[in-house]
PDB file of C-alpha atoms in Angstrom:
ATOM      1  CA  MET A 276       7.806   7.167  20.691  1.00 46.00           C
ATOM      2  CA  LYS A 277       4.373   6.240  22.073  1.00 49.00           C
ATOM      3  CA  TRP A 278       4.583   2.489  21.539  1.00 49.00           C
ATOM      4  CA  LYS A 279       1.290   1.859  23.337  1.00 51.00           C
ATOM      5  CA  ASN A 280      -0.586   4.209  21.008  1.00 54.00           C
ATOM      6  CA  LEU A 281       1.198   2.736  17.990  1.00 51.00           C
ATOM      7  CA  GLY A 282       0.144  -0.757  19.054  1.00 51.00           C
ATOM      8  CA  LYS A 283      -3.435   0.384  19.599  1.00 54.00           C
ATOM      9  CA  ASP A 284      -3.609   2.054  16.192  1.00 52.00           C
ATOM     10  CA  THR A 285      -2.077  -1.025  14.560  1.00 54.00           C
ATOM     11  CA  VAL A 286      -4.827  -3.208  16.042  1.00 56.00           C
ATOM     12  CA  ILE A 287      -7.497  -0.764  14.837  1.00 56.00           C
ATOM     13  CA  TYR A 288      -6.018  -0.628  11.334  1.00 54.00           C
ATOM     14  CA  GLY A 289      -5.684  -4.407  11.354  1.00 56.00           C
ATOM     15  CA  LEU A 290      -9.282  -5.100  12.370  1.00 58.00           C
ATOM     16  CA  GLY A 291     -10.602  -2.379  10.090  1.00 57.00           C
ATOM     17  CA  GLY A 292      -8.532  -3.620   7.182  1.00 58.00           C
ATOM     18  CA  ALA A 293      -9.774  -7.139   7.813  1.00 56.00           C
ATOM     19  CA  LEU A 294     -13.346  -5.871   7.561  1.00 59.00           C
ATOM     20  CA  SER A 295     -12.911  -3.670   4.477  1.00 61.00           C
ATOM     21  CA  ARG A 296     -10.445  -5.725   2.429  1.00 63.00           C
ATOM     22  CA  GLY A 297     -11.664  -8.971   3.916  1.00 65.00           C
ATOM     23  CA  LEU A 298     -15.084  -8.292   2.420  1.00 72.00           C
ATOM     24  CA  GLY A 299     -13.621  -8.670  -1.059  1.00 71.00           C
ATOM     25  CA  PHE A 300     -11.873 -11.853  -0.009  1.00 73.00           C
ATOM     26  CA  PHE A 301     -14.975 -13.441   1.498  1.00 76.00           C
ATOM     27  CA  LEU A 302     -16.985 -12.536  -1.609  1.00 82.00           C
ATOM     28  CA  LEU A 303     -14.716 -14.747  -3.720  1.00 82.00           C
ATOM     29  CA  PRO A 304     -17.055 -17.776  -3.447  1.00 82.00           C
ATOM     30  CA  ILE A 305     -19.796 -15.585  -4.956  1.00 86.00           C
ATOM     31  CA  TYR A 306     -17.707 -13.648  -7.472  1.00 87.00           C
ATOM     32  CA  THR A 307     -16.026 -16.773  -8.867  1.00 86.00           C
ATOM     33  CA  ARG A 308     -19.480 -18.181  -9.590  1.00 87.00           C
ATOM     34  CA  ILE A 309     -20.662 -14.947 -11.209  1.00 88.00           C
ATOM     35  CA  PHE A 310     -17.623 -14.048 -13.309  1.00 89.00           C
ATOM     36  CA  SER A 311     -15.866 -16.402 -15.690  1.00 88.00           C
ATOM     37  CA  THR A 312     -12.074 -16.526 -15.702  1.00 88.00           C
ATOM     38  CA  ALA A 313     -12.024 -14.319 -18.812  1.00 88.00           C
ATOM     39  CA  GLU A 314     -14.335 -11.772 -17.151  1.00 90.00           C
ATOM     40  CA  TYR A 315     -12.138 -11.756 -14.067  1.00 89.00           C
ATOM     41  CA  GLY A 316      -9.210 -11.084 -16.395  1.00 90.00           C
ATOM     42  CA  SER A 317     -11.049  -8.092 -17.891  1.00 91.00           C
ATOM     43  CA  ILE A 318     -11.838  -6.796 -14.402  1.00 92.00           C
ATOM     44  CA  GLU A 319      -8.166  -7.045 -13.476  1.00 91.00           C
ATOM     45  CA  MET A 320      -7.200  -5.056 -16.580  1.00 92.00           C
ATOM     46  CA  LEU A 321      -9.773  -2.399 -15.675  1.00 93.00           C
ATOM     47  CA  LEU A 322      -8.272  -2.127 -12.201  1.00 92.00           C
ATOM     48  CA  LEU A 323      -4.760  -1.853 -13.648  1.00 93.00           C
ATOM     49  CA  THR A 324      -5.957   0.955 -15.918  1.00 92.00           C
ATOM     50  CA  SER A 325      -7.681   2.719 -13.018  1.00 93.00           C
ATOM     51  CA  ASN A 326      -4.577   2.441 -10.838  1.00 93.00           C
ATOM     52  CA  LEU A 327      -2.391   3.924 -13.563  1.00 94.00           C
ATOM     53  CA  VAL A 328      -4.759   6.872 -14.031  1.00 94.00           C
ATOM     54  CA  SER A 329      -4.869   7.327 -10.241  1.00 94.00           C
ATOM     55  CA  LEU A 330      -1.070   7.423 -10.127  1.00 95.00           C
ATOM     56  CA  VAL A 331      -0.960  10.194 -12.732  1.00 95.00           C
ATOM     57  CA  ILE A 332      -3.709  12.192 -10.991  1.00 95.00           C
ATOM     58  CA  SER A 333      -2.042  11.896  -7.601  1.00 94.00           C
ATOM     59  CA  ALA A 334       1.432  12.898  -8.838  1.00 92.00           C
ATOM     60  CA  ALA A 335       2.717  11.778  -5.401  1.00 91.00           C
ATOM     61  CA  THR A 336       0.876  14.642  -3.681  1.00 92.00           C
ATOM     62  CA  ASP A 337      -0.123  12.203  -0.945  1.00 91.00           C
ATOM     63  CA  SER A 338       3.512  12.293   0.184  1.00 90.00           C
ATOM     64  CA  GLY A 339       3.551  16.063  -0.198  1.00 91.00           C
ATOM     65  CA  GLN A 340       0.454  16.412   1.954  1.00 92.00           C
ATOM     66  CA  SER A 341       1.911  14.175   4.675  1.00 88.00           C
ATOM     67  CA  PHE A 342       5.250  16.018   4.746  1.00 88.00           C
ATOM     68  CA  PHE A 343       3.941  19.576   4.732  1.00 89.00           C
ATOM     69  CA  PHE A 344       1.032  18.802   7.072  1.00 88.00           C
ATOM     70  CA  PHE A 345       3.517  17.959   9.834  1.00 82.00           C
ATOM     71  CA  LYS A 346       5.912  20.698   8.750  1.00 84.00           C
ATOM     72  CA  GLU A 347       3.158  23.308   9.141  1.00 83.00           C
ATOM     73  CA  LYS A 348       2.022  21.957  12.509  1.00 79.00           C
ATOM     74  CA  GLU A 349       3.923  24.638  14.395  1.00 80.00           C
ATOM     75  CA  HIS A 350       2.144  27.320  12.366  1.00 82.00           C
ATOM     76  CA  GLY A 351      -1.297  26.146  13.446  1.00 84.00           C
ATOM     77  CA  HIS A 352      -4.493  24.770  11.964  1.00 83.00           C
ATOM     78  CA  ALA A 353      -4.815  27.467   9.281  1.00 87.00           C
ATOM     79  CA  ALA A 354      -1.446  26.556   7.745  1.00 88.00           C
ATOM     80  CA  GLN A 355      -2.271  22.835   7.746  1.00 89.00           C
ATOM     81  CA  LYS A 356      -5.651  23.655   6.258  1.00 92.00           C
ATOM     82  CA  GLY A 357      -3.913  25.436   3.392  1.00 92.00           C
ATOM     83  CA  VAL A 358      -1.878  22.317   2.571  1.00 92.00           C
ATOM     84  CA  VAL A 359      -4.982  20.106   2.488  1.00 93.00           C
ATOM     85  CA  ASN A 360      -6.892  22.519   0.252  1.00 94.00           C
ATOM     86  CA  ALA A 361      -3.960  23.004  -2.117  1.00 95.00           C
ATOM     87  CA  VAL A 362      -3.667  19.240  -2.642  1.00 95.00           C
ATOM     88  CA  LEU A 363      -7.431  18.833  -3.072  1.00 96.00           C
ATOM     89  CA  GLN A 364      -7.601  21.629  -5.656  1.00 96.00           C
ATOM     90  CA  TRP A 365      -4.654  20.109  -7.514  1.00 96.00           C
ATOM     91  CA  ARG A 366      -6.326  16.715  -7.683  1.00 96.00           C
ATOM     92  CA  LEU A 367      -9.654  18.168  -8.808  1.00 96.00           C
ATOM     93  CA  ILE A 368      -8.243  20.391 -11.567  1.00 96.00           C
ATOM     94  CA  TRP A 369      -5.362  18.214 -12.758  1.00 96.00           C
ATOM     95  CA  GLY A 370      -7.481  15.087 -12.299  1.00 95.00           C
ATOM     96  CA  LEU A 371     -10.286  16.484 -14.435  1.00 96.00           C
ATOM     97  CA  CYS A 372      -7.785  17.225 -17.216  1.00 96.00           C
ATOM     98  CA  ILE A 373      -6.436  13.659 -17.050  1.00 95.00           C
ATOM     99  CA  VAL A 374      -9.953  12.181 -17.065  1.00 94.00           C
ATOM    100  CA  VAL A 375     -10.950  14.215 -20.144  1.00 94.00           C
ATOM    101  CA  LEU A 376      -7.733  13.281 -21.983  1.00 93.00           C
ATOM    102  CA  SER A 377      -8.066   9.604 -21.043  1.00 90.00           C
ATOM    103  CA  SER A 378     -11.693   9.577 -22.161  1.00 88.00           C
ATOM    104  CA  PHE A 379     -10.655  10.751 -25.627  1.00 90.00           C
ATOM    105  CA  LEU A 380      -8.139   7.895 -25.711  1.00 91.00           C
ATOM    106  CA  THR A 381     -10.739   5.315 -24.656  1.00 92.00           C
ATOM    107  CA  PRO A 382     -11.155   3.689 -28.119  1.00 92.00           C
ATOM    108  CA  MET A 383      -7.392   3.137 -28.313  1.00 91.00           C
ATOM    109  CA  ILE A 384      -7.315   1.773 -24.739  1.00 90.00           C
ATOM    110  CA  ASN A 385     -10.220  -0.531 -25.548  1.00 90.00           C
ATOM    111  CA  GLU A 386      -8.492  -1.896 -28.629  1.00 88.00           C
ATOM    112  CA  SER A 387      -5.063  -2.310 -27.021  1.00 85.00           C
ATOM    113  CA  PHE A 388      -6.062  -3.779 -23.655  1.00 84.00           C
ATOM    114  CA  PHE A 389      -9.514  -5.308 -24.140  1.00 83.00           C
ATOM    115  CA  ASN A 390      -9.783  -6.145 -27.862  1.00 79.00           C
ATOM    116  CA  PHE A 391     -13.125  -4.278 -27.891  1.00 77.00           C
ATOM    117  CA  GLN A 392     -14.647  -6.879 -25.546  1.00 81.00           C
ATOM    118  CA  LEU A 393     -15.916  -4.039 -23.345  1.00 86.00           C
ATOM    119  CA  SER A 394     -17.935  -0.974 -24.232  1.00 89.00           C
ATOM    120  CA  ASN A 395     -16.195   2.403 -24.211  1.00 91.00           C
ATOM    121  CA  TRP A 396     -18.490   3.770 -21.514  1.00 92.00           C
ATOM    122  CA  GLU A 397     -17.371   1.064 -19.087  1.00 92.00           C
ATOM    123  CA  ILE A 398     -13.762   2.150 -19.501  1.00 93.00           C
ATOM    124  CA  VAL A 399     -14.703   5.834 -19.176  1.00 94.00           C
ATOM    125  CA  LEU A 400     -16.599   5.093 -15.960  1.00 95.00           C
ATOM    126  CA  VAL A 401     -13.566   3.321 -14.503  1.00 94.00           C
ATOM    127  CA  ILE A 402     -11.383   6.317 -15.406  1.00 94.00           C
ATOM    128  CA  VAL A 403     -13.852   8.727 -13.775  1.00 95.00           C
ATOM    129  CA  SER A 404     -13.944   6.549 -10.669  1.00 95.00           C
ATOM    130  CA  ALA A 405     -10.153   6.985 -10.421  1.00 95.00           C
ATOM    131  CA  LEU A 406     -10.690  10.715  -9.843  1.00 96.00           C
ATOM    132  CA  PHE A 407     -13.207  10.085  -7.058  1.00 96.00           C
ATOM    133  CA  THR A 408     -10.850   7.507  -5.575  1.00 95.00           C
ATOM    134  CA  GLN A 409      -8.081  10.100  -5.378  1.00 95.00           C
ATOM    135  CA  ILE A 410     -10.366  12.459  -3.473  1.00 95.00           C
ATOM    136  CA  LEU A 411     -11.285   9.613  -1.140  1.00 94.00           C
ATOM    137  CA  THR A 412      -7.663   8.599  -0.562  1.00 91.00           C
ATOM    138  CA  GLN A 413      -6.734  12.170   0.310  1.00 93.00           C
ATOM    139  CA  CYS A 414      -9.481  12.234   2.930  1.00 92.00           C
ATOM    140  CA  SER A 415      -8.452   8.878   4.357  1.00 87.00           C
ATOM    141  CA  GLY A 416      -4.812   9.989   4.339  1.00 86.00           C
ATOM    142  CA  LEU A 417      -5.748  13.029   6.408  1.00 89.00           C
ATOM    143  CA  PHE A 418      -7.425  10.782   8.979  1.00 86.00           C
ATOM    144  CA  ARG A 419      -4.101   9.018   9.423  1.00 80.00           C
ATOM    145  CA  LEU A 420      -2.225  12.299   9.800  1.00 82.00           C
ATOM    146  CA  ILE A 421      -4.533  13.514  12.575  1.00 82.00           C
ATOM    147  CA  PHE A 422      -4.333  10.128  14.338  1.00 75.00           C
ATOM    148  CA  ARG A 423      -7.927   9.096  13.675  1.00 79.00           C
ATOM    149  CA  PRO A 424      -7.603   5.469  12.565  1.00 75.00           C
ATOM    150  CA  LYS A 425     -11.300   4.811  13.178  1.00 77.00           C
ATOM    151  CA  GLY A 426     -12.256   7.495  10.667  1.00 80.00           C
ATOM    152  CA  TYR A 427      -9.855   5.996   8.132  1.00 80.00           C
ATOM    153  CA  ILE A 428     -11.320   2.525   8.594  1.00 80.00           C
ATOM    154  CA  LEU A 429     -14.956   3.662   8.461  1.00 84.00           C
ATOM    155  CA  LEU A 430     -14.282   5.514   5.211  1.00 87.00           C
ATOM    156  CA  SER A 431     -12.650   2.429   3.688  1.00 84.00           C
ATOM    157  CA  LEU A 432     -15.561   0.290   4.856  1.00 85.00           C
ATOM    158  CA  CYS A 433     -18.028   2.733   3.315  1.00 89.00           C
ATOM    159  CA  GLN A 434     -16.353   2.510  -0.088  1.00 90.00           C
ATOM    160  CA  THR A 435     -16.024  -1.279  -0.026  1.00 89.00           C
ATOM    161  CA  THR A 436     -19.552  -1.908   1.244  1.00 90.00           C
ATOM    162  CA  VAL A 437     -21.206   0.411  -1.281  1.00 95.00           C
ATOM    163  CA  ALA A 438     -19.197  -1.107  -4.148  1.00 94.00           C
ATOM    164  CA  ALA A 439     -19.993  -4.705  -3.153  1.00 92.00           C
ATOM    165  CA  THR A 440     -23.674  -4.004  -2.447  1.00 94.00           C
ATOM    166  CA  THR A 441     -24.149  -2.197  -5.761  1.00 96.00           C
ATOM    167  CA  THR A 442     -22.350  -4.923  -7.705  1.00 95.00           C
ATOM    168  CA  LEU A 443     -24.326  -7.795  -6.188  1.00 94.00           C
ATOM    169  CA  SER A 444     -27.636  -5.935  -6.532  1.00 95.00           C
ATOM    170  CA  LEU A 445     -27.075  -5.324 -10.243  1.00 96.00           C
ATOM    171  CA  VAL A 446     -25.977  -8.932 -10.742  1.00 93.00           C
ATOM    172  CA  PHE A 447     -28.955 -10.556  -9.027  1.00 92.00           C
ATOM    173  CA  ILE A 448     -31.630  -8.058 -10.113  1.00 92.00           C
ATOM    174  CA  PHE A 449     -30.552  -7.192 -13.668  1.00 91.00           C
ATOM    175  CA  GLY A 450     -28.266 -10.099 -14.532  1.00 88.00           C
ATOM    176  CA  MET A 451     -25.274  -7.868 -15.256  1.00 89.00           C
ATOM    177  CA  THR A 452     -21.683  -9.107 -14.958  1.00 88.00           C
ATOM    178  CA  ILE A 453     -18.747  -6.804 -15.722  1.00 91.00           C
ATOM    179  CA  LYS A 454     -21.075  -3.808 -16.045  1.00 93.00           C
ATOM    180  CA  ALA A 455     -22.245  -4.467 -12.493  1.00 94.00           C
ATOM    181  CA  TYR A 456     -18.670  -4.490 -11.211  1.00 94.00           C
ATOM    182  CA  VAL A 457     -17.794  -1.252 -13.030  1.00 95.00           C
ATOM    183  CA  ILE A 458     -20.871   0.568 -11.734  1.00 96.00           C
ATOM    184  CA  GLY A 459     -20.208  -0.780  -8.248  1.00 96.00           C
ATOM    185  CA  LEU A 460     -16.602   0.424  -8.387  1.00 94.00           C
ATOM    186  CA  ALA A 461     -17.672   3.923  -9.444  1.00 96.00           C
ATOM    187  CA  SER A 462     -20.488   4.066  -6.870  1.00 96.00           C
ATOM    188  CA  GLY A 463     -18.169   3.101  -4.030  1.00 95.00           C
ATOM    189  CA  ALA A 464     -15.617   5.734  -5.044  1.00 95.00           C
ATOM    190  CA  LEU A 465     -18.266   8.461  -5.458  1.00 96.00           C
ATOM    191  CA  ILE A 466     -20.094   7.827  -2.176  1.00 96.00           C
ATOM    192  CA  GLY A 467     -16.817   7.319  -0.336  1.00 94.00           C
ATOM    193  CA  SER A 468     -15.426  10.637  -1.603  1.00 95.00           C
ATOM    194  CA  ILE A 469     -18.601  12.487  -0.573  1.00 95.00           C
ATOM    195  CA  VAL A 470     -18.495  10.966   2.916  1.00 94.00           C
ATOM    196  CA  GLY A 471     -14.782  11.742   3.156  1.00 93.00           C
ATOM    197  CA  ILE A 472     -15.204  15.389   2.135  1.00 94.00           C
ATOM    198  CA  TRP A 473     -17.977  15.803   4.698  1.00 94.00           C
ATOM    199  CA  ASN A 474     -15.877  14.370   7.500  1.00 90.00           C
ATOM    200  CA  ILE A 475     -12.820  16.547   6.843  1.00 90.00           C
ATOM    201  CA  ARG A 476     -14.851  19.708   6.236  1.00 90.00           C
ATOM    202  CA  SER A 477     -13.094  21.480   9.136  1.00 90.00           C
ATOM    203  CA  TYR A 478      -9.937  21.402   6.990  1.00 91.00           C
ATOM    204  CA  LEU A 479     -11.635  22.603   3.793  1.00 90.00           C
ATOM    205  CA  ASP A 480     -12.142  26.088   2.428  1.00 89.00           C
ATOM    206  CA  PHE A 481     -13.831  26.499  -0.955  1.00 86.00           C
ATOM    207  CA  SER A 482     -13.961  30.298  -0.735  1.00 87.00           C
ATOM    208  CA  LYS A 483     -10.513  30.861  -2.250  1.00 88.00           C
ATOM    209  CA  SER A 484      -7.792  29.187  -4.251  1.00 91.00           C
ATOM    210  CA  TYR A 485      -4.557  27.835  -2.824  1.00 92.00           C
ATOM    211  CA  PHE A 486      -2.670  27.692  -6.111  1.00 93.00           C
ATOM    212  CA  ASN A 487       0.182  29.655  -4.530  1.00 92.00           C
ATOM    213  CA  LEU A 488       1.084  26.545  -2.506  1.00 93.00           C
ATOM    214  CA  TRP A 489       1.293  24.282  -5.558  1.00 94.00           C
ATOM    215  CA  PRO A 490       4.948  25.057  -6.469  1.00 94.00           C
ATOM    216  CA  ARG A 491       6.220  24.138  -2.997  1.00 93.00           C
ATOM    217  CA  ILE A 492       4.137  20.956  -2.748  1.00 94.00           C
ATOM    218  CA  LEU A 493       4.870  19.848  -6.318  1.00 94.00           C
ATOM    219  CA  LYS A 494       8.580  20.560  -5.908  1.00 94.00           C
ATOM    220  CA  PHE A 495       8.552  17.947  -3.151  1.00 93.00           C
ATOM    221  CA  SER A 496       6.066  15.540  -4.764  1.00 93.00           C
ATOM    222  CA  LEU A 497       6.993  15.361  -8.454  1.00 93.00           C
ATOM    223  CA  PRO A 498      10.482  13.854  -7.917  1.00 93.00           C
ATOM    224  CA  LEU A 499       8.693  10.952  -6.212  1.00 93.00           C
ATOM    225  CA  VAL A 500       6.552  10.180  -9.279  1.00 94.00           C
ATOM    226  CA  PRO A 501       9.223   8.040 -11.027  1.00 94.00           C
ATOM    227  CA  GLU A 502       9.491   5.931  -7.868  1.00 91.00           C
ATOM    228  CA  ALA A 503       5.708   5.503  -7.782  1.00 92.00           C
ATOM    229  CA  LEU A 504       5.679   4.617 -11.477  1.00 94.00           C
ATOM    230  CA  LEU A 505       8.507   2.129 -11.007  1.00 94.00           C
ATOM    231  CA  PHE A 506       6.642   0.544  -8.100  1.00 91.00           C
ATOM    232  CA  TYR A 507       3.538   0.282 -10.299  1.00 94.00           C
ATOM    233  CA  ILE A 508       5.553  -1.425 -13.047  1.00 94.00           C
ATOM    234  CA  VAL A 509       7.214  -3.853 -10.637  1.00 91.00           C
ATOM    235  CA  THR A 510       3.935  -4.830  -8.960  1.00 87.00           C
ATOM    236  CA  THR A 511       1.879  -5.137 -12.151  1.00 92.00           C
ATOM    237  CA  ALA A 512       4.371  -6.362 -14.772  1.00 92.00           C
ATOM    238  CA  ASP A 513       3.355  -9.974 -14.159  1.00 91.00           C
ATOM    239  CA  ARG A 514      -0.284  -9.171 -14.949  1.00 92.00           C
ATOM    240  CA  TRP A 515       0.566  -7.265 -18.117  1.00 92.00           C
ATOM    241  CA  ALA A 516       2.813 -10.128 -19.253  1.00 92.00           C
ATOM    242  CA  ILE A 517       0.173 -12.782 -18.551  1.00 93.00           C
ATOM    243  CA  LYS A 518      -2.407 -10.765 -20.483  1.00 91.00           C
ATOM    244  CA  ALA A 519      -0.044 -10.294 -23.440  1.00 87.00           C
ATOM    245  CA  TYR A 520       1.250 -13.859 -23.709  1.00 90.00           C
ATOM    246  CA  LEU A 521      -1.421 -16.095 -22.164  1.00 89.00           C
ATOM    247  CA  GLY A 522      -4.693 -14.189 -22.511  1.00 88.00           C
ATOM    248  CA  GLN A 523      -7.632 -13.098 -20.374  1.00 87.00           C
ATOM    249  CA  ASP A 524      -8.482 -16.525 -18.939  1.00 89.00           C
ATOM    250  CA  GLU A 525      -5.047 -17.070 -17.436  1.00 91.00           C
ATOM    251  CA  LEU A 526      -5.005 -13.505 -16.145  1.00 91.00           C
ATOM    252  CA  GLY A 527      -8.348 -14.159 -14.445  1.00 89.00           C
ATOM    253  CA  LEU A 528      -6.970 -17.235 -12.691  1.00 87.00           C
ATOM    254  CA  PHE A 529      -3.895 -15.312 -11.608  1.00 88.00           C
ATOM    255  CA  ALA A 530      -6.012 -12.391 -10.362  1.00 86.00           C
ATOM    256  CA  VAL A 531      -8.115 -14.668  -8.174  1.00 85.00           C
ATOM    257  CA  ALA A 532      -5.001 -16.372  -6.796  1.00 80.00           C
ATOM    258  CA  THR A 533      -3.481 -13.034  -5.816  1.00 80.00           C
ATOM    259  CA  LYS A 534      -6.614 -12.180  -3.816  1.00 78.00           C
ATOM    260  CA  PHE A 535      -5.419 -14.687  -1.257  1.00 74.00           C
ATOM    261  CA  THR A 536      -2.357 -12.585  -0.569  1.00 72.00           C
ATOM    262  CA  MET A 537      -4.752 -10.099   1.024  1.00 67.00           C
ATOM    263  CA  VAL A 538      -4.864 -12.332   4.089  1.00 64.00           C
ATOM    264  CA  PHE A 539      -1.142 -11.795   4.604  1.00 65.00           C
ATOM    265  CA  ALA A 540      -0.995  -8.260   3.227  1.00 66.00           C
ATOM    266  CA  MET A 541      -3.669  -6.980   5.623  1.00 65.00           C
ATOM    267  CA  ALA A 542      -1.422  -7.592   8.635  1.00 63.00           C
ATOM    268  CA  LEU A 543       1.537  -5.769   7.081  1.00 65.00           C
ATOM    269  CA  GLU A 544      -0.715  -2.989   5.807  1.00 64.00           C
ATOM    270  CA  ALA A 545      -2.037  -2.437   9.337  1.00 63.00           C
ATOM    271  CA  CYS A 546       1.524  -1.832  10.562  1.00 64.00           C
ATOM    272  CA  ARG A 547       2.298   0.464   7.635  1.00 62.00           C
ATOM    273  CA  GLN A 548      -0.856   2.547   8.009  1.00 60.00           C
ATOM    274  CA  ALA A 549      -0.404   2.962  11.748  1.00 60.00           C
ATOM    275  CA  TRP A 550       3.310   3.727  11.469  1.00 60.00           C
ATOM    276  CA  LEU A 551       3.245   6.652   9.005  1.00 60.00           C
ATOM    277  CA  PRO A 552       2.258   9.501  11.375  1.00 62.00           C
ATOM    278  CA  TYR A 553       4.460   8.130  14.156  1.00 62.00           C
ATOM    279  CA  GLY A 554       7.365   7.758  11.749  1.00 63.00           C
ATOM    280  CA  LEU A 555       7.009  11.350  10.561  1.00 61.00           C
ATOM    281  CA  ALA A 556       6.886  12.520  14.167  1.00 62.00           C
ATOM    282  CA  ALA A 557       9.931  10.382  15.053  1.00 62.00           C
ATOM    283  CA  MET A 558      11.994  12.157  12.394  1.00 63.00           C
ATOM    284  CA  ASN A 559      12.015  15.220  14.659  1.00 61.00           C
ATOM    285  CA  ASP A 560      12.613  13.260  17.874  1.00 65.00           C
ATOM    286  CA  LYS A 561      16.047  12.755  19.438  1.00 66.00           C
ATOM    287  CA  ASP A 562      15.276   9.039  19.845  1.00 67.00           C
ATOM    288  CA  GLY A 563      14.014   8.847  16.261  1.00 64.00           C
ATOM    289  CA  PRO A 564      16.789   6.622  14.809  1.00 71.00           C
ATOM    290  CA  LYS A 565      16.361   4.090  17.615  1.00 73.00           C
ATOM    291  CA  SER A 566      12.575   4.044  17.167  1.00 69.00           C
ATOM    292  CA  LEU A 567      12.858   3.654  13.394  1.00 69.00           C
ATOM    293  CA  LYS A 568      15.289   0.751  13.778  1.00 74.00           C
ATOM    294  CA  ALA A 569      13.073  -1.037  16.319  1.00 73.00           C
ATOM    295  CA  ALA A 570       9.953  -0.610  14.181  1.00 71.00           C
ATOM    296  CA  ALA A 571      11.742  -1.865  11.049  1.00 73.00           C
ATOM    297  CA  THR A 572      13.001  -4.959  12.886  1.00 80.00           C
ATOM    298  CA  MET A 573       9.523  -5.754  14.188  1.00 75.00           C
ATOM    299  CA  TYR A 574       7.988  -5.216  10.745  1.00 73.00           C
ATOM    300  CA  PHE A 575      10.526  -7.508   9.059  1.00 78.00           C
ATOM    301  CA  GLY A 576      10.056 -10.249  11.657  1.00 79.00           C
ATOM    302  CA  MET A 577       6.277 -10.189  11.319  1.00 74.00           C
ATOM    303  CA  GLY A 578       6.624 -10.330   7.543  1.00 74.00           C
ATOM    304  CA  VAL A 579       8.843 -13.418   7.558  1.00 81.00           C
ATOM    305  CA  ILE A 580       6.572 -15.284   9.983  1.00 81.00           C
ATOM    306  CA  GLY A 581       3.508 -14.312   7.956  1.00 74.00           C
ATOM    307  CA  ILE A 582       5.020 -15.559   4.689  1.00 76.00           C
ATOM    308  CA  ILE A 583       5.754 -18.967   6.215  1.00 82.00           C
ATOM    309  CA  ILE A 584       2.258 -19.380   7.671  1.00 79.00           C
ATOM    310  CA  PHE A 585       0.524 -18.121   4.543  1.00 74.00           C
ATOM    311  CA  SER A 586       2.495 -20.475   2.295  1.00 75.00           C
ATOM    312  CA  LEU A 587       1.281 -23.433   4.345  1.00 80.00           C
ATOM    313  CA  VAL A 588      -2.439 -22.585   4.285  1.00 77.00           C
ATOM    314  CA  SER A 589      -2.854 -21.033   0.802  1.00 73.00           C
ATOM    315  CA  PRO A 590      -3.766 -24.309  -1.018  1.00 76.00           C
ATOM    316  CA  LEU A 591      -6.617 -24.905   1.430  1.00 79.00           C
ATOM    317  CA  LEU A 592      -7.860 -21.334   1.038  1.00 74.00           C
ATOM    318  CA  MET A 593      -7.920 -21.692  -2.751  1.00 74.00           C
ATOM    319  CA  TYR A 594      -9.939 -24.898  -2.492  1.00 76.00           C
ATOM    320  CA  PHE A 595     -12.589 -23.590  -0.090  1.00 77.00           C
ATOM    321  CA  PHE A 596     -13.023 -20.037  -1.410  1.00 76.00           C
ATOM    322  CA  THR A 597     -13.301 -20.464  -5.179  1.00 79.00           C
ATOM    323  CA  ALA A 598     -15.604 -22.205  -7.624  1.00 75.00           C
ATOM    324  CA  PRO A 599     -14.419 -25.503  -9.190  1.00 75.00           C
ATOM    325  CA  ALA A 600     -13.645 -23.724 -12.484  1.00 73.00           C
ATOM    326  CA  TYR A 601     -10.817 -21.863 -10.717  1.00 74.00           C
ATOM    327  CA  HIS A 602      -9.166 -24.918  -9.137  1.00 68.00           C
TER     328      HIS A 602
END
């Protein structure tokens, strides 16, 4: 296990994550003065919808790509290239089917989740952005697999910066609110996916199909979908419950409060992002069990310390980073 390289990559992921995710955190003083609590609640519901669509489009093929990319390493670049293209073609074709189906269901989604407070095209645009996001996440995932943390971070920064810039421009120039956020979200995903595709072009081949690899990849990936769905339910059930029983305003307050967990989550995410390729490599190493145990212990210790520190400073963060209406 190359602990020095792991530490270096963790620092890069940490600093990069602080820049990309931290941008959303530091925009809270502006966003909480632009969006009312009810509008923030609607935005949170849009994100929940987008994440659910993304989960269905992905079908856990991110795990399949990671596993088979390392498995095919001994067979050379061409074999790894086949895995990447098979996953990309799956997401494009299957994702397009899901987007079309979801678009037809938009009126029902609007009535059930938003009480027709949003226009149908806003919901459709969020659903379409989920497809672009899945292309982007595949590209960023590949950067991790080839040990290029800087590429991963720059791609994340590109998406976040474009989304924030577009949103704020539409707010200050045209006076939009939720529409600005939706367009910004879609713009960030679109531009990010284009940049990602360009930067992994050495692994892409549009001259032929790789459908023959789908059965093997899906046989590995699909059994992981229930776990991904369960994780989605566990991590979002509180938001769905607040929306159902307390309404949009309370959901908006809760959504803003959870933004502060990004401060703590960024540190743990840095470790997780850096660890994946090393962990996969350690599985085939004779010292793998020892390395996995040491990394898990370090991760747990950092998490406990972070929770204690974050709990102490969170009231101050809420006071300084939000508008009075959110206090």
